[in-house]
């Protein structure tokens, strides 16, 4: 069984829900406590043994590439000032030369199309996909757990969680089959079904281990839900030839593609951090007693 060495991060989305912030900053660079959302997702990939990061970017996303590059002037200044801790932090987070690649999705044609854009960089080996909208908090990362299931079940693996049965139309939904390892075999999947058509309430929560044959299917560029080329539709076709398993992730997941999820992630990661936890709790308690809501002109949900 081939090791999962490469991970694809589709980061081309416009982030309209976070306008005006995302007018000049990619949504993946918005900060949770003190690091950008994308850093959490890359950390999760590295913890799972990923060696090569592949970013599928778009226009106005150049700052993501800069973020993963060395900033010589900054690092020299930190060294001169004796800021060893900060310097070490930057060095630890820095991908080694040649282990991060960037390609552009030239048009917003859907997640399936974004993943297909990485085909030459991935080549003929299994790979992971991590959607940076979702960040996870757990002692063991979601992708690391999925790799363990992959070592037992082989084939393809996706992470799942249970959603409100009334909200299946927001996600890719999978059908539940027999148990395998910590997860289950998938029987059928559908992108954004109405509750009445959903095979279960297990939704795909944004982490995938896929075999390279998915690229031949995505190559056909067939459109599905929302008139987009859907990864879920491609996976359903691949499921006719290969096994798909689901890992129900037991950690916390935050949907940083929504305002509430993003704020919740900030609170949760602040509470997780022993250096700031107590102060943050005090601040939240005080705010809950004093802040009253006002109406705000807002980007749509
Ligand atoms: C995408 C996938 C969907 C998955 C979701 C998780 O949808 O197509 O299957 O459940 O991510 O966030 P999107 O959120 O891009 O509409």
Coordinates of C-alpha atoms and ligand atoms in Angstrom, one line a residue:
X1 CA 0.0 0.0 0.0
X2 CA 1.4 3.4 -1.0
X3 CA 2.0 5.9 1.7
X4 CA 0.0 9.2 1.6
X5 CA 2.8 11.8 1.1
X6 CA 1.0 14.7 -0.6
X7 CA -1.8 16.9 0.4
X8 CA -3.9 19.3 -1.7
X9 CA -5.3 22.4 -0.2
X10 CA -8.0 24.1 -2.3
X11 CA -7.6 27.8 -1.4
X12 CA -9.1 29.5 -4.4
X13 CA -12.5 30.5 -2.9
X14 CA -13.5 34.1 -2.8
X15 CA -14.6 34.3 0.8
X16 CA -17.6 36.5 0.1
X17 CA -19.1 35.8 3.5
X18 CA -16.2 37.7 5.1
X19 CA -16.4 40.8 3.0
X20 CA -15.1 43.4 3.5
X21 CA -12.2 41.6 5.3
X22 CA -11.6 39.3 2.3
X23 CA -11.4 42.2 -0.2
X24 CA -7.6 42.3 0.4
X25 CA -6.9 39.2 2.5
X26 CA -7.6 35.6 1.5
X27 CA -10.1 34.0 3.9
X28 CA -7.5 31.3 4.6
X29 CA -5.2 34.0 6.0
X30 CA -7.8 35.3 8.6
X31 CA -6.4 34.8 12.1
X32 CA -7.4 32.3 14.7
X33 CA -5.7 33.5 17.9
X34 CA -2.3 34.3 16.4
X35 CA -1.9 32.2 13.3
X36 CA -3.8 32.0 10.0
X37 CA -6.5 29.4 9.5
X38 CA -4.4 27.7 6.8
X39 CA -1.6 27.1 9.3
X40 CA -3.9 24.9 11.5
X41 CA -4.8 22.8 8.4
X42 CA -1.1 22.5 7.3
X43 CA -0.1 21.5 10.9
X44 CA -2.8 18.8 10.8
X45 CA -1.4 17.5 7.5
X46 CA 2.2 17.4 8.7
X47 CA 1.1 15.6 11.9
X48 CA -0.3 12.9 9.6
X49 CA 3.0 12.4 7.8
X50 CA 2.4 14.6 4.8
X51 CA 5.6 15.6 3.1
X52 CA 4.5 17.8 0.2
X53 CA 1.9 20.6 0.4
X54 CA 0.0 21.5 -2.8
X55 CA -2.0 24.7 -2.8
X56 CA -4.6 25.3 -5.5
X57 CA -4.8 29.0 -5.4
X58 CA -6.5 31.7 -7.4
X59 CA -6.2 35.4 -8.2
X60 CA -5.4 37.6 -5.2
X61 CA -4.1 34.7 -3.2
X62 CA -0.4 35.5 -3.6
X63 CA 0.0 36.3 0.1
X64 CA -0.5 32.6 0.9
X65 CA 2.6 31.8 -1.1
X66 CA 4.5 34.6 0.7
X67 CA 3.3 33.2 4.0
X68 CA 4.9 29.8 3.4
X69 CA 8.2 31.4 2.1
X70 CA 11.2 32.5 4.3
X71 CA 11.1 36.2 5.3
X72 CA 14.8 37.0 5.5
X73 CA 14.5 40.6 6.6
X74 CA 12.2 39.7 9.4
X75 CA 14.2 36.7 10.5
X76 CA 17.5 38.7 10.5
X77 CA 15.8 41.4 12.6
X78 CA 14.5 38.9 15.1
X79 CA 18.0 37.3 15.3
X80 CA 19.6 40.7 15.9
X81 CA 17.2 41.5 18.6
X82 CA 17.7 38.2 20.3
X83 CA 14.1 37.1 19.8
X84 CA 15.0 33.4 19.8
X85 CA 11.5 32.1 20.6
X86 CA 9.8 33.9 17.8
X87 CA 12.6 32.9 15.4
X88 CA 12.4 29.3 16.3
X89 CA 8.6 29.4 15.9
X90 CA 9.0 30.7 12.3
X91 CA 11.7 28.2 11.5
X92 CA 9.6 25.3 12.9
X93 CA 6.5 26.3 10.8
X94 CA 8.6 26.8 7.6
X95 CA 8.1 24.1 4.9
X96 CA 11.5 22.8 3.7
X97 CA 12.6 24.1 0.3
X98 CA 10.8 22.2 -2.5
X99 CA 8.0 20.8 -0.3
X100 CA 5.3 23.4 -1.1
X101 CA 3.8 23.8 -4.6
X102 CA 1.3 26.2 -5.9
X103 CA -1.0 26.0 -8.9
X104 CA -3.9 28.2 -9.9
X105 CA -7.5 27.2 -10.5
X106 CA -8.2 29.6 -13.3
X107 CA -12.0 29.7 -13.0
X108 CA -14.3 29.0 -10.0
X109 CA -15.8 25.8 -11.4
X110 CA -16.1 23.8 -8.2
X111 CA -14.2 21.7 -5.7
X112 CA -13.9 18.8 -8.1
X113 CA -12.3 21.1 -10.6
X114 CA -9.9 22.6 -8.0
X115 CA -8.7 19.1 -7.0
X116 CA -8.3 18.1 -10.6
X117 CA -6.0 21.2 -11.1
X118 CA -3.5 19.4 -8.8
X119 CA -3.3 16.2 -10.9
X120 CA 0.2 16.8 -12.4
X121 CA 1.6 17.8 -9.0
X122 CA 0.1 14.7 -7.3
X123 CA 1.0 12.2 -10.0
X124 CA 0.1 8.5 -9.6
X125 CA -0.1 8.1 -5.9
X126 CA -2.7 8.4 -3.1
X127 CA -3.1 11.9 -1.7
X128 CA -5.0 13.8 0.9
X129 CA -7.3 16.8 0.4
X130 CA -7.9 19.2 3.3
X131 CA -10.6 21.9 3.0
X132 CA -9.2 24.9 4.9
X133 CA -12.7 26.1 5.8
X134 CA -12.8 23.4 8.4
X135 CA -10.3 23.4 11.3
X136 CA -10.2 20.7 13.9
X137 CA -9.2 20.6 17.5
X138 CA -8.2 17.2 19.1
X139 CA -5.2 15.5 20.7
X140 CA -4.8 13.5 17.5
X141 CA -5.5 15.3 14.2
X142 CA -8.3 14.1 12.0
X143 CA -6.0 13.3 9.0
X144 CA -3.7 11.3 11.3
X145 CA -6.7 9.2 12.4
X146 CA -7.8 8.8 8.8
X147 CA -4.3 7.5 7.8
X148 CA -4.7 4.8 10.5
X149 CA -8.0 3.8 9.0
X150 CA -6.5 3.9 5.5
X151 CA -3.8 1.5 6.6
X152 CA -6.5 -1.0 7.6
X153 CA -9.1 -0.4 4.9
X154 CA -7.0 0.9 1.9
X155 CA -8.9 2.5 -0.9
X156 CA -10.3 6.0 -0.2
X157 CA -11.2 7.5 3.2
X158 CA -13.2 10.6 4.1
X159 CA -13.9 12.2 7.4
X160 CA -17.5 12.5 8.5
X161 CA -19.6 14.0 11.3
X162 CA -23.3 14.0 12.0
X163 CA -25.3 17.1 11.1
X164 CA -28.7 18.3 12.0
X165 CA -30.9 16.1 9.7
X166 CA -32.6 19.3 8.4
X167 CA -29.3 20.6 7.1
X168 CA -28.2 17.8 4.8
X169 CA -28.5 20.3 1.9
X170 CA -25.4 22.1 3.1
X171 CA -23.0 19.2 2.7
X172 CA -21.9 16.0 0.9
X173 CA -23.7 13.2 2.7
X174 CA -22.7 9.5 2.9
X175 CA -24.6 6.3 3.5
X176 CA -23.5 4.1 6.4
X177 CA -22.4 0.5 5.8
X178 CA -20.6 -2.1 7.8
X179 CA -17.9 -1.3 10.4
X180 CA -14.2 -1.2 9.5
X181 CA -11.6 -0.2 12.0
X182 CA -12.7 3.0 13.8
X183 CA -15.1 3.8 10.9
X184 CA -17.5 2.3 8.4
X185 CA -17.8 1.4 4.8
X186 CA -19.6 4.0 2.7
X187 CA -22.7 3.0 0.8
X188 CA -23.6 5.8 -1.6
X189 CA -22.9 9.5 -1.3
X190 CA -24.7 12.6 -2.6
X191 CA -23.8 16.3 -2.7
X192 CA -26.2 18.6 -0.8
X193 CA -29.3 16.4 -0.8
X194 CA -32.7 17.6 0.5
X195 CA -33.3 16.0 3.9
X196 CA -35.8 13.6 2.3
X197 CA -33.3 12.3 -0.2
X198 CA -30.3 12.0 2.2
X199 CA -29.0 8.5 2.9
X200 CA -28.1 9.5 6.5
X201 CA -27.0 12.6 8.4
X202 CA -23.3 11.8 8.2
X203 CA -21.7 14.7 6.3
X204 CA -18.3 14.9 4.7
X205 CA -16.4 17.2 7.0
X206 CA -13.6 18.3 4.6
X207 CA -10.8 15.7 4.8
X208 CA -10.2 13.1 2.1
X209 CA -7.7 10.4 1.3
X210 CA -8.1 9.6 -2.4
X211 CA -6.6 7.4 -5.0
X212 CA -5.2 9.0 -8.2
X213 CA -7.9 7.3 -10.4
X214 CA -10.2 10.2 -9.2
X215 CA -8.4 12.5 -11.7
X216 CA -9.6 10.5 -14.7
X217 CA -13.1 10.9 -13.5
X218 CA -12.8 14.6 -12.7
X219 CA -11.2 15.0 -16.1
X220 CA -14.7 14.6 -17.6
X221 CA -15.7 17.9 -16.0
X222 CA -19.3 16.9 -15.4
X223 CA -21.3 19.4 -13.5
X224 CA -23.5 18.6 -10.5
X225 CA -25.1 20.4 -7.5
X226 CA -24.9 24.2 -7.9
X227 CA -23.8 23.7 -11.5
X228 CA -20.3 23.1 -10.2
X229 CA -17.9 20.2 -10.8
X230 CA -18.4 18.3 -7.5
X231 CA -15.7 16.2 -5.8
X232 CA -18.5 14.1 -4.2
X233 CA -19.9 13.2 -7.7
X234 CA -16.5 12.1 -8.8
X235 CA -16.0 10.0 -5.6
X236 CA -19.4 8.3 -6.2
X237 CA -18.2 7.2 -9.7
X238 CA -14.9 6.0 -8.3
X239 CA -16.8 4.0 -5.6
X240 CA -18.1 1.7 -8.4
X241 CA -14.4 0.5 -8.7
X242 CA -12.8 1.1 -5.3
X243 CA -13.7 1.0 -1.6
X244 CA -14.7 4.2 0.3
X245 CA -14.5 4.3 4.1
X246 CA -15.6 7.0 6.5
X247 CA -13.9 8.1 9.7
X248 CA -16.3 9.6 12.2
X249 CA -14.0 12.2 13.8
X250 CA -14.4 12.5 17.5
X251 CA -12.6 15.9 18.0
X252 CA -14.1 19.4 17.6
X253 CA -14.6 20.8 14.1
X254 CA -15.1 24.5 13.4
X255 CA -16.5 25.7 10.1
X256 CA -14.3 28.8 9.5
X257 CA -16.3 29.5 6.3
X258 CA -19.1 30.9 8.5
X259 CA -18.8 33.9 10.9
X260 CA -20.1 32.0 13.9
X261 CA -17.8 29.0 13.2
X262 CA -14.8 31.3 12.8
X263 CA -15.5 33.2 16.1
X264 CA -16.1 29.8 17.8
X265 CA -12.7 28.6 16.6
X266 CA -11.1 31.7 18.0
X267 CA -12.7 31.2 21.4
X268 CA -12.0 27.4 21.4
X269 CA -8.3 27.8 20.4
X270 CA -7.9 30.7 22.9
X271 CA -9.3 28.4 25.7
X272 CA -7.0 25.6 24.6
X273 CA -4.0 27.7 25.1
X274 CA -2.8 27.7 28.7
X275 CA -0.9 31.0 28.2
X276 CA -4.1 33.1 27.6
X277 CA -7.0 30.8 28.7
X278 CA -7.7 32.5 32.1
X279 CA -7.6 36.0 30.7
X280 CA -9.9 35.1 27.9
X281 CA -12.5 33.5 30.2
X282 CA -12.5 36.7 32.3
X283 CA -13.0 38.9 29.3
X284 CA -15.8 36.8 27.9
X285 CA -17.6 36.7 31.2
X286 CA -17.4 40.5 31.5
X287 CA -18.6 41.0 27.9
X288 CA -21.5 38.7 28.4
X289 CA -22.8 40.9 31.2
X290 CA -22.3 44.3 29.4
X291 CA -22.6 44.0 25.6
X292 CA -26.0 44.5 24.0
X293 CA -26.7 43.7 20.3
X294 CA -27.0 46.3 17.6
X295 CA -28.0 45.7 13.9
X296 CA -25.1 45.8 11.4
X297 CA -25.0 45.9 7.6
X298 CA -23.5 42.6 6.7
X299 CA -22.3 40.2 4.0
X300 CA -24.9 37.5 3.5
X301 CA -24.6 34.1 5.2
Ligands
LIG1 C1 -17.7 21.1 0.3 C2 -18.0 19.7 -0.2 C3 -19.0 19.0 0.7 C4 -18.5 19.0 2.1 C5 -18.2 20.4 2.5 C6 -17.6 20.5 3.9 O1 -18.9 21.9 0.1 O2 -18.5 19.8 -1.6 O3 -19.2 17.7 0.2 O4 -19.5 18.4 3.0 O5 -17.3 21.1 1.6 O6 -17.4 21.8 4.3 P1 -18.8 23.5 0.2 O7 -18.7 23.9 1.6 O8 -17.6 23.9 -0.6 O9 -20.1 24.0 -0.4

